[in-house]
PDB file of C-alpha atoms in Angstrom:
ATOM      1  CA  UNK A   1       0.279  -0.272   0.054  1.00  0.00           C
ATOM      2  CA  UNK A   2       1.247   3.291  -0.993  1.00  0.00           C
ATOM      3  CA  UNK A   3       1.743   6.391   1.293  1.00  0.00           C
ATOM      4  CA  UNK A   4      -1.425   8.457   2.151  1.00  0.00           C
ATOM      5  CA  UNK A   5      -1.518  11.218  -0.013  1.00  0.00           C
ATOM      6  CA  UNK A   6      -5.179  12.650   0.761  1.00  0.00           C
ATOM      7  CA  UNK A   7      -5.467  13.838   4.519  1.00  0.00           C
ATOM      8  CA  UNK A   8      -8.518  14.236   6.217  1.00  0.00           C
ATOM      9  CA  UNK A   9      -8.896  16.991   8.823  1.00  0.00           C
ATOM     10  CA  UNK A  10     -11.902  15.687   9.600  1.00  0.00           C
ATOM     11  CA  UNK A  11     -11.548  11.831  10.247  1.00  0.00           C
ATOM     12  CA  UNK A  12     -13.809   9.441   7.905  1.00  0.00           C
ATOM     13  CA  UNK A  13     -14.620   7.320  11.162  1.00  0.00           C
ATOM     14  CA  UNK A  14     -16.780  10.535  12.034  1.00  0.00           C
ATOM     15  CA  UNK A  15     -18.078  11.439   8.950  1.00  0.00           C
ATOM     16  CA  UNK A  16     -19.284   8.088   8.238  1.00  0.00           C
ATOM     17  CA  UNK A  17     -21.983   8.848  11.121  1.00  0.00           C
ATOM     18  CA  UNK A  18     -23.605  11.311   8.987  1.00  0.00           C
ATOM     19  CA  UNK A  19     -23.658   9.343   5.871  1.00  0.00           C
ATOM     20  CA  UNK A  20     -25.994   7.051   4.536  1.00  0.00           C
ATOM     21  CA  UNK A  21     -25.682   3.200   3.929  1.00  0.00           C
ATOM     22  CA  UNK A  22     -23.043   3.844   0.973  1.00  0.00           C
ATOM     23  CA  UNK A  23     -20.938   6.043   2.665  1.00  0.00           C
ATOM     24  CA  UNK A  24     -22.126   8.928   0.571  1.00  0.00           C
ATOM     25  CA  UNK A  25     -23.018  12.229   2.367  1.00  0.00           C
ATOM     26  CA  UNK A  26     -24.789  15.342   0.911  1.00  0.00           C
ATOM     27  CA  UNK A  27     -22.363  17.957   0.518  1.00  0.00           C
ATOM     28  CA  UNK A  28     -23.360  21.874   0.947  1.00  0.00           C
ATOM     29  CA  UNK A  29     -20.348  24.391   0.051  1.00  0.00           C
ATOM     30  CA  UNK A  30     -20.128  27.434   2.745  1.00  0.00           C
ATOM     31  CA  UNK A  31     -18.560  29.850  -0.144  1.00  0.00           C
ATOM     32  CA  UNK A  32     -20.891  31.137  -2.983  1.00  0.00           C
ATOM     33  CA  UNK A  33     -22.113  30.123  -5.157  1.00  0.00           C
ATOM     34  CA  UNK A  34     -22.968  27.501  -2.019  1.00  0.00           C
ATOM     35  CA  UNK A  35     -22.816  24.420  -4.492  1.00  0.00           C
ATOM     36  CA  UNK A  36     -24.734  21.181  -3.439  1.00  0.00           C
ATOM     37  CA  UNK A  37     -23.646  17.737  -4.194  1.00  0.00           C
ATOM     38  CA  UNK A  38     -23.182  13.930  -3.021  1.00  0.00           C
ATOM     39  CA  UNK A  39     -20.046  12.669  -2.133  1.00  0.00           C
ATOM     40  CA  UNK A  40     -18.207   9.867  -0.454  1.00  0.00           C
ATOM     41  CA  UNK A  41     -16.598  10.464   2.949  1.00  0.00           C
ATOM     42  CA  UNK A  42     -13.159   9.785   1.419  1.00  0.00           C
ATOM     43  CA  UNK A  43     -13.136  12.753  -0.622  1.00  0.00           C
ATOM     44  CA  UNK A  44     -15.046  15.056   1.834  1.00  0.00           C
ATOM     45  CA  UNK A  45     -12.846  17.559   4.435  1.00  0.00           C
ATOM     46  CA  UNK A  46      -9.478  16.547   2.836  1.00  0.00           C
ATOM     47  CA  UNK A  47      -6.663  17.831   0.939  1.00  0.00           C
ATOM     48  CA  UNK A  48      -3.747  16.837  -0.258  1.00  0.00           C
ATOM     49  CA  UNK A  49      -0.861  16.409   1.865  1.00  0.00           C
ATOM     50  CA  UNK A  50      -2.406  18.534   4.324  1.00  0.00           C
ATOM     51  CA  UNK A  51       0.065  17.380   7.034  1.00  0.00           C
ATOM     52  CA  UNK A  52       2.982  17.032   4.999  1.00  0.00           C
ATOM     53  CA  UNK A  53       6.237  18.136   7.087  1.00  0.00           C
ATOM     54  CA  UNK A  54       9.238  19.096   5.301  1.00  0.00           C
ATOM     55  CA  UNK A  55      12.751  17.298   6.243  1.00  0.00           C
ATOM     56  CA  UNK A  56      15.913  17.036   5.273  1.00  0.00           C
ATOM     57  CA  UNK A  57      15.166  13.826   3.891  1.00  0.00           C
ATOM     58  CA  UNK A  58      12.262  15.085   1.930  1.00  0.00           C
ATOM     59  CA  UNK A  59       8.640  15.573   2.850  1.00  0.00           C
ATOM     60  CA  UNK A  60       7.250  13.360   5.277  1.00  0.00           C
ATOM     61  CA  UNK A  61       4.154  11.653   5.891  1.00  0.00           C
ATOM     62  CA  UNK A  62       4.653  10.694   9.571  1.00  0.00           C
ATOM     63  CA  UNK A  63       2.380  13.186  11.092  1.00  0.00           C
ATOM     64  CA  UNK A  64      -0.377  11.743   8.915  1.00  0.00           C
ATOM     65  CA  UNK A  65      -0.120   8.370  10.085  1.00  0.00           C
ATOM     66  CA  UNK A  66       0.277   9.503  13.785  1.00  0.00           C
ATOM     67  CA  UNK A  67      -2.684  11.345  13.267  1.00  0.00           C
ATOM     68  CA  UNK A  68      -4.528   8.188  11.981  1.00  0.00           C
ATOM     69  CA  UNK A  69      -3.623   6.111  15.036  1.00  0.00           C
ATOM     70  CA  UNK A  70      -5.081   8.734  17.371  1.00  0.00           C
ATOM     71  CA  UNK A  71      -8.083   8.973  15.317  1.00  0.00           C
ATOM     72  CA  UNK A  72      -8.714   4.977  16.068  1.00  0.00           C
ATOM     73  CA  UNK A  73      -8.405   5.562  19.737  1.00  0.00           C
ATOM     74  CA  UNK A  74     -10.844   8.365  19.573  1.00  0.00           C
ATOM     75  CA  UNK A  75     -13.154   6.380  17.469  1.00  0.00           C
ATOM     76  CA  UNK A  76     -13.430   3.590  20.306  1.00  0.00           C
ATOM     77  CA  UNK A  77     -14.194   6.045  22.930  1.00  0.00           C
ATOM     78  CA  UNK A  78     -16.769   8.107  21.054  1.00  0.00           C
ATOM     79  CA  UNK A  79     -18.497   4.588  20.482  1.00  0.00           C
ATOM     80  CA  UNK A  80     -17.828   4.101  24.419  1.00  0.00           C
ATOM     81  CA  UNK A  81     -19.690   7.600  24.946  1.00  0.00           C
ATOM     82  CA  UNK A  82     -22.673   6.959  22.877  1.00  0.00           C
ATOM     83  CA  UNK A  83     -22.888   3.278  24.303  1.00  0.00           C
ATOM     84  CA  UNK A  84     -22.220   3.421  28.322  1.00  0.00           C
ATOM     85  CA  UNK A  85     -23.853   4.773  31.020  1.00  0.00           C
ATOM     86  CA  UNK A  86     -23.391   8.773  31.286  1.00  0.00           C
ATOM     87  CA  UNK A  87     -20.768  10.330  32.697  1.00  0.00           C
ATOM     88  CA  UNK A  88     -17.847   8.713  30.899  1.00  0.00           C
ATOM     89  CA  UNK A  89     -15.289   7.248  32.555  1.00  0.00           C
ATOM     90  CA  UNK A  90     -11.907   8.991  33.009  1.00  0.00           C
ATOM     91  CA  UNK A  91     -10.035   7.414  30.326  1.00  0.00           C
ATOM     92  CA  UNK A  92     -13.036   7.875  27.646  1.00  0.00           C
ATOM     93  CA  UNK A  93     -13.301  11.892  29.062  1.00  0.00           C
ATOM     94  CA  UNK A  94      -9.786  12.445  28.495  1.00  0.00           C
ATOM     95  CA  UNK A  95      -9.642  10.612  25.343  1.00  0.00           C
ATOM     96  CA  UNK A  96     -13.074  12.716  23.939  1.00  0.00           C
ATOM     97  CA  UNK A  97     -11.614  15.579  24.935  1.00  0.00           C
ATOM     98  CA  UNK A  98      -8.511  14.868  23.127  1.00  0.00           C
ATOM     99  CA  UNK A  99     -10.394  14.433  20.053  1.00  0.00           C
ATOM    100  CA  UNK A 100     -12.629  17.758  20.623  1.00  0.00           C
ATOM    101  CA  UNK A 101      -9.525  19.619  21.097  1.00  0.00           C
ATOM    102  CA  UNK A 102      -7.645  17.947  18.259  1.00  0.00           C
ATOM    103  CA  UNK A 103     -10.751  19.093  15.574  1.00  0.00           C
ATOM    104  CA  UNK A 104     -11.123  22.575  16.824  1.00  0.00           C
ATOM    105  CA  UNK A 105      -7.262  22.883  15.927  1.00  0.00           C
ATOM    106  CA  UNK A 106      -6.107  20.498  12.705  1.00  0.00           C
ATOM    107  CA  UNK A 107      -9.140  21.996  10.177  1.00  0.00           C
ATOM    108  CA  UNK A 108      -8.229  24.609   7.659  1.00  0.00           C
ATOM    109  CA  UNK A 109     -10.162  27.401   8.929  1.00  0.00           C
ATOM    110  CA  UNK A 110      -7.818  27.291  11.904  1.00  0.00           C
ATOM    111  CA  UNK A 111      -4.730  26.926  10.023  1.00  0.00           C
ATOM    112  CA  UNK A 112      -5.803  30.059   7.604  1.00  0.00           C
ATOM    113  CA  UNK A 113      -6.759  32.109  10.951  1.00  0.00           C
ATOM    114  CA  UNK A 114      -3.255  30.997  12.452  1.00  0.00           C
ATOM    115  CA  UNK A 115      -1.454  31.888   9.188  1.00  0.00           C
ATOM    116  CA  UNK A 116      -3.424  35.428   9.036  1.00  0.00           C
ATOM    117  CA  UNK A 117      -2.575  36.253  12.824  1.00  0.00           C
ATOM    118  CA  UNK A 118       1.315  35.827  11.871  1.00  0.00           C
ATOM    119  CA  UNK A 119       1.393  37.325   9.068  1.00  0.00           C
ATOM    120  CA  UNK A 120      -0.325  40.804  10.622  1.00  0.00           C
ATOM    121  CA  UNK A 121       2.267  40.468  13.517  1.00  0.00           C
ATOM    122  CA  UNK A 122       5.493  40.367  11.072  1.00  0.00           C
ATOM    123  CA  UNK A 123       3.724  43.325   9.125  1.00  0.00           C
ATOM    124  CA  UNK A 124       3.247  44.995  12.329  1.00  0.00           C
ATOM    125  CA  UNK A 125       6.789  44.280  13.236  1.00  0.00           C
ATOM    126  CA  UNK A 126       8.788  45.076  10.368  1.00  0.00           C
ATOM    127  CA  UNK A 127       6.958  48.807  10.413  1.00  0.00           C
ATOM    128  CA  UNK A 128       9.158  49.747  13.061  1.00  0.00           C
ATOM    129  CA  UNK A 129      12.188  49.661  10.948  1.00  0.00           C
ATOM    130  CA  UNK A 130      13.125  53.269  10.785  1.00  0.00           C
ATOM    131  CA  UNK A 131      13.243  54.593   7.394  1.00  0.00           C
ATOM    132  CA  UNK A 132      16.586  55.902   7.750  1.00  0.00           C
ATOM    133  CA  UNK A 133      17.801  52.293   7.821  1.00  0.00           C
ATOM    134  CA  UNK A 134      16.352  51.723   4.385  1.00  0.00           C
ATOM    135  CA  UNK A 135      16.880  55.300   2.844  1.00  0.00           C
ATOM    136  CA  UNK A 136      20.424  55.697   3.762  1.00  0.00           C
ATOM    137  CA  UNK A 137      22.424  52.643   1.777  1.00  0.00           C
ATOM    138  CA  UNK A 138      20.211  53.687  -1.170  1.00  0.00           C
ATOM    139  CA  UNK A 139      21.065  57.814  -0.988  1.00  0.00           C
ATOM    140  CA  UNK A 140      24.982  56.773  -0.495  1.00  0.00           C
ATOM    141  CA  UNK A 141      24.774  54.620  -3.720  1.00  0.00           C
ATOM    142  CA  UNK A 142      22.510  57.070  -5.778  1.00  0.00           C
ATOM    143  CA  UNK A 143      24.873  60.042  -4.489  1.00  0.00           C
ATOM    144  CA  UNK A 144      21.637  61.664  -3.851  1.00  0.00           C
ATOM    145  CA  UNK A 145      18.692  62.288  -1.608  1.00  0.00           C
ATOM    146  CA  UNK A 146      15.951  60.130  -2.865  1.00  0.00           C
ATOM    147  CA  UNK A 147      12.673  61.601  -3.546  1.00  0.00           C
ATOM    148  CA  UNK A 148       9.338  60.664  -1.355  1.00  0.00           C
ATOM    149  CA  UNK A 149       8.264  58.018  -3.906  1.00  0.00           C
ATOM    150  CA  UNK A 150      11.603  56.451  -3.741  1.00  0.00           C
ATOM    151  CA  UNK A 151      11.348  56.540   0.084  1.00  0.00           C
ATOM    152  CA  UNK A 152       8.003  55.042   0.025  1.00  0.00           C
ATOM    153  CA  UNK A 153       9.117  52.089  -2.254  1.00  0.00           C
ATOM    154  CA  UNK A 154      12.594  51.620  -0.501  1.00  0.00           C
ATOM    155  CA  UNK A 155      10.416  51.313   2.701  1.00  0.00           C
ATOM    156  CA  UNK A 156       7.816  48.881   1.477  1.00  0.00           C
ATOM    157  CA  UNK A 157      10.647  46.905  -0.050  1.00  0.00           C
ATOM    158  CA  UNK A 158      12.085  45.938   3.473  1.00  0.00           C
ATOM    159  CA  UNK A 159       8.910  45.666   4.655  1.00  0.00           C
ATOM    160  CA  UNK A 160       7.852  42.668   2.334  1.00  0.00           C
ATOM    161  CA  UNK A 161      11.603  41.319   3.126  1.00  0.00           C
ATOM    162  CA  UNK A 162      11.146  41.332   6.941  1.00  0.00           C
ATOM    163  CA  UNK A 163       7.344  40.239   6.487  1.00  0.00           C
ATOM    164  CA  UNK A 164       9.034  37.151   4.348  1.00  0.00           C
ATOM    165  CA  UNK A 165      11.682  36.257   7.131  1.00  0.00           C
ATOM    166  CA  UNK A 166       9.048  36.449  10.094  1.00  0.00           C
ATOM    167  CA  UNK A 167       6.039  34.234   8.638  1.00  0.00           C
ATOM    168  CA  UNK A 168       6.544  30.578  10.055  1.00  0.00           C
ATOM    169  CA  UNK A 169       7.516  28.321   7.640  1.00  0.00           C
ATOM    170  CA  UNK A 170       5.072  25.617   7.045  1.00  0.00           C
ATOM    171  CA  UNK A 171       6.081  23.172   9.774  1.00  0.00           C
ATOM    172  CA  UNK A 172       6.204  25.191  12.716  1.00  0.00           C
ATOM    173  CA  UNK A 173       2.673  26.387  11.149  1.00  0.00           C
ATOM    174  CA  UNK A 174       1.596  23.075  11.243  1.00  0.00           C
ATOM    175  CA  UNK A 175       3.256  21.837  14.650  1.00  0.00           C
ATOM    176  CA  UNK A 176       2.008  24.752  16.503  1.00  0.00           C
ATOM    177  CA  UNK A 177      -1.282  24.571  16.066  1.00  0.00           C
ATOM    178  CA  UNK A 178      -0.873  20.592  17.083  1.00  0.00           C
ATOM    179  CA  UNK A 179       1.253  21.393  20.094  1.00  0.00           C
ATOM    180  CA  UNK A 180      -1.859  23.406  21.724  1.00  0.00           C
ATOM    181  CA  UNK A 181      -3.933  20.489  21.538  1.00  0.00           C
ATOM    182  CA  UNK A 182      -2.970  18.831  25.235  1.00  0.00           C
ATOM    183  CA  UNK A 183      -3.632  22.505  26.843  1.00  0.00           C
ATOM    184  CA  UNK A 184      -7.218  22.573  24.971  1.00  0.00           C
ATOM    185  CA  UNK A 185      -7.834  19.014  26.367  1.00  0.00           C
ATOM    186  CA  UNK A 186      -7.351  20.042  29.544  1.00  0.00           C
ATOM    187  CA  UNK A 187      -9.723  23.091  29.055  1.00  0.00           C
ATOM    188  CA  UNK A 188     -12.271  20.670  27.295  1.00  0.00           C
ATOM    189  CA  UNK A 189     -12.206  17.964  30.430  1.00  0.00           C
ATOM    190  CA  UNK A 190     -12.661  20.485  33.018  1.00  0.00           C
ATOM    191  CA  UNK A 191     -15.862  21.455  32.050  1.00  0.00           C
ATOM    192  CA  UNK A 192     -19.508  20.093  32.455  1.00  0.00           C
ATOM    193  CA  UNK A 193     -20.057  17.345  29.655  1.00  0.00           C
ATOM    194  CA  UNK A 194     -23.507  17.143  28.062  1.00  0.00           C
ATOM    195  CA  UNK A 195     -25.113  14.517  25.966  1.00  0.00           C
ATOM    196  CA  UNK A 196     -27.812  15.965  24.049  1.00  0.00           C
ATOM    197  CA  UNK A 197     -30.011  13.370  22.388  1.00  0.00           C
ATOM    198  CA  UNK A 198     -32.952  13.702  20.007  1.00  0.00           C
ATOM    199  CA  UNK A 199     -35.200  11.139  18.725  1.00  0.00           C
ATOM    200  CA  UNK A 200     -34.903  12.083  15.234  1.00  0.00           C
ATOM    201  CA  UNK A 201     -32.228  12.374  12.865  1.00  0.00           C
ATOM    202  CA  UNK A 202     -31.735  16.199  13.113  1.00  0.00           C
ATOM    203  CA  UNK A 203     -28.178  17.181  13.343  1.00  0.00           C
ATOM    204  CA  UNK A 204     -25.502  18.190  10.789  1.00  0.00           C
ATOM    205  CA  UNK A 205     -21.745  18.873  10.478  1.00  0.00           C
ATOM    206  CA  UNK A 206     -19.320  20.323   8.760  1.00  0.00           C
ATOM    207  CA  UNK A 207     -15.749  20.549   8.125  1.00  0.00           C
ATOM    208  CA  UNK A 208     -15.429  22.276  11.316  1.00  0.00           C
ATOM    209  CA  UNK A 209     -17.435  19.964  13.408  1.00  0.00           C
ATOM    210  CA  UNK A 210     -16.411  21.932  16.943  1.00  0.00           C
ATOM    211  CA  UNK A 211     -18.033  25.213  17.362  1.00  0.00           C
ATOM    212  CA  UNK A 212     -18.380  27.635  20.320  1.00  0.00           C
ATOM    213  CA  UNK A 213     -21.131  29.478  21.872  1.00  0.00           C
ATOM    214  CA  UNK A 214     -21.438  32.859  23.848  1.00  0.00           C
ATOM    215  CA  UNK A 215     -24.368  33.467  25.453  1.00  0.00           C
ATOM    216  CA  UNK A 216     -26.266  36.834  25.093  1.00  0.00           C
ATOM    217  CA  UNK A 217     -25.571  37.952  28.256  1.00  0.00           C
ATOM    218  CA  UNK A 218     -21.663  37.871  27.597  1.00  0.00           C
ATOM    219  CA  UNK A 219     -21.803  39.402  24.206  1.00  0.00           C
ATOM    220  CA  UNK A 220     -19.894  42.119  23.881  1.00  0.00           C
ATOM    221  CA  UNK A 221     -17.746  41.904  26.853  1.00  0.00           C
ATOM    222  CA  UNK A 222     -13.773  41.411  27.373  1.00  0.00           C
ATOM    223  CA  UNK A 223     -14.450  37.515  26.891  1.00  0.00           C
ATOM    224  CA  UNK A 224     -17.022  37.683  24.105  1.00  0.00           C
ATOM    225  CA  UNK A 225     -14.957  36.492  21.338  1.00  0.00           C
ATOM    226  CA  UNK A 226     -16.123  32.829  21.495  1.00  0.00           C
ATOM    227  CA  UNK A 227     -12.926  31.275  21.954  1.00  0.00           C
ATOM    228  CA  UNK A 228     -11.803  27.630  23.129  1.00  0.00           C
ATOM    229  CA  UNK A 229     -11.360  28.684  26.860  1.00  0.00           C
ATOM    230  CA  UNK A 230     -13.707  31.779  27.302  1.00  0.00           C
ATOM    231  CA  UNK A 231     -16.844  30.721  25.209  1.00  0.00           C
ATOM    232  CA  UNK A 232     -19.890  29.281  27.369  1.00  0.00           C
ATOM    233  CA  UNK A 233     -20.443  26.229  25.874  1.00  0.00           C
ATOM    234  CA  UNK A 234     -18.319  24.136  23.217  1.00  0.00           C
ATOM    235  CA  UNK A 235     -20.391  22.076  21.217  1.00  0.00           C
ATOM    236  CA  UNK A 236     -20.022  19.254  18.767  1.00  0.00           C
ATOM    237  CA  UNK A 237     -22.761  16.388  17.174  1.00  0.00           C
ATOM    238  CA  UNK A 238     -21.206  13.131  17.485  1.00  0.00           C
ATOM    239  CA  UNK A 239     -24.000  11.587  14.946  1.00  0.00           C
ATOM    240  CA  UNK A 240     -27.287  12.960  13.255  1.00  0.00           C
ATOM    241  CA  UNK A 241     -29.299  12.477  16.787  1.00  0.00           C
ATOM    242  CA  UNK A 242     -26.683  13.080  19.446  1.00  0.00           C
ATOM    243  CA  UNK A 243     -24.649  16.216  20.314  1.00  0.00           C
ATOM    244  CA  UNK A 244     -22.098  16.558  23.165  1.00  0.00           C
ATOM    245  CA  UNK A 245     -21.803  19.777  24.821  1.00  0.00           C
ATOM    246  CA  UNK A 246     -18.961  21.034  27.243  1.00  0.00           C
ATOM    247  CA  UNK A 247     -20.453  23.771  29.354  1.00  0.00           C
ATOM    248  CA  UNK A 248     -18.288  26.601  31.453  1.00  0.00           C
ATOM    249  CA  UNK A 249     -21.670  25.936  34.187  1.00  0.00           C
ATOM    250  CA  UNK A 250     -23.980  23.092  34.997  1.00  0.00           C
ATOM    251  CA  UNK A 251     -27.655  23.879  33.288  1.00  0.00           C
TER     252      UNK A 251
END
């Protein structure tokens, strides 16, 4: 068997809980024109070489293999959570808590958001470069003062170069996110767990299955951003009839 090329950021075992008997899902794209189609779980919430790491020996797919092993443990823990009495055993709670944390971190949305934050920080840091540092070498080379336009172009050139130097590498971006999982697992496990069950198929999922919710009374304040640790509830559907809610307080 060859190396895995298509890497899922939402595990296939989880997606199958929302699929029909043939493993098919009804997909609606979130971005306009919101195309609708039917697809197999193996082709959903996945990207080519998404967890590739760059090494001295070339590209490594070991991270994808490691995540697949972790997913196997999570699959069993979620099955136990749904089949056993509630609240769950400590080991099940810790494994499912890790699954929730990992799903919050590992997808395309979080990677793009994290990359955007790094980019903005790099641009802000680069702008503190003194103007004279950009201008003086060019003025010395040209033997004359720079015009206003030339000065701005010189500063912009240094800013762009500094941004590229400060931006994280592909490996740093991927690993920085995943290294946050144990900390978020502790947050998840410390919350009040609630299993919400419905009498018919009514729940959907997405390529970002873990969502946060902030109560209306807390919106607009310092802690209203809906982050993993500051929200009132962390929610994830486990199948079409069962949702897991991790709350700050008991209902």
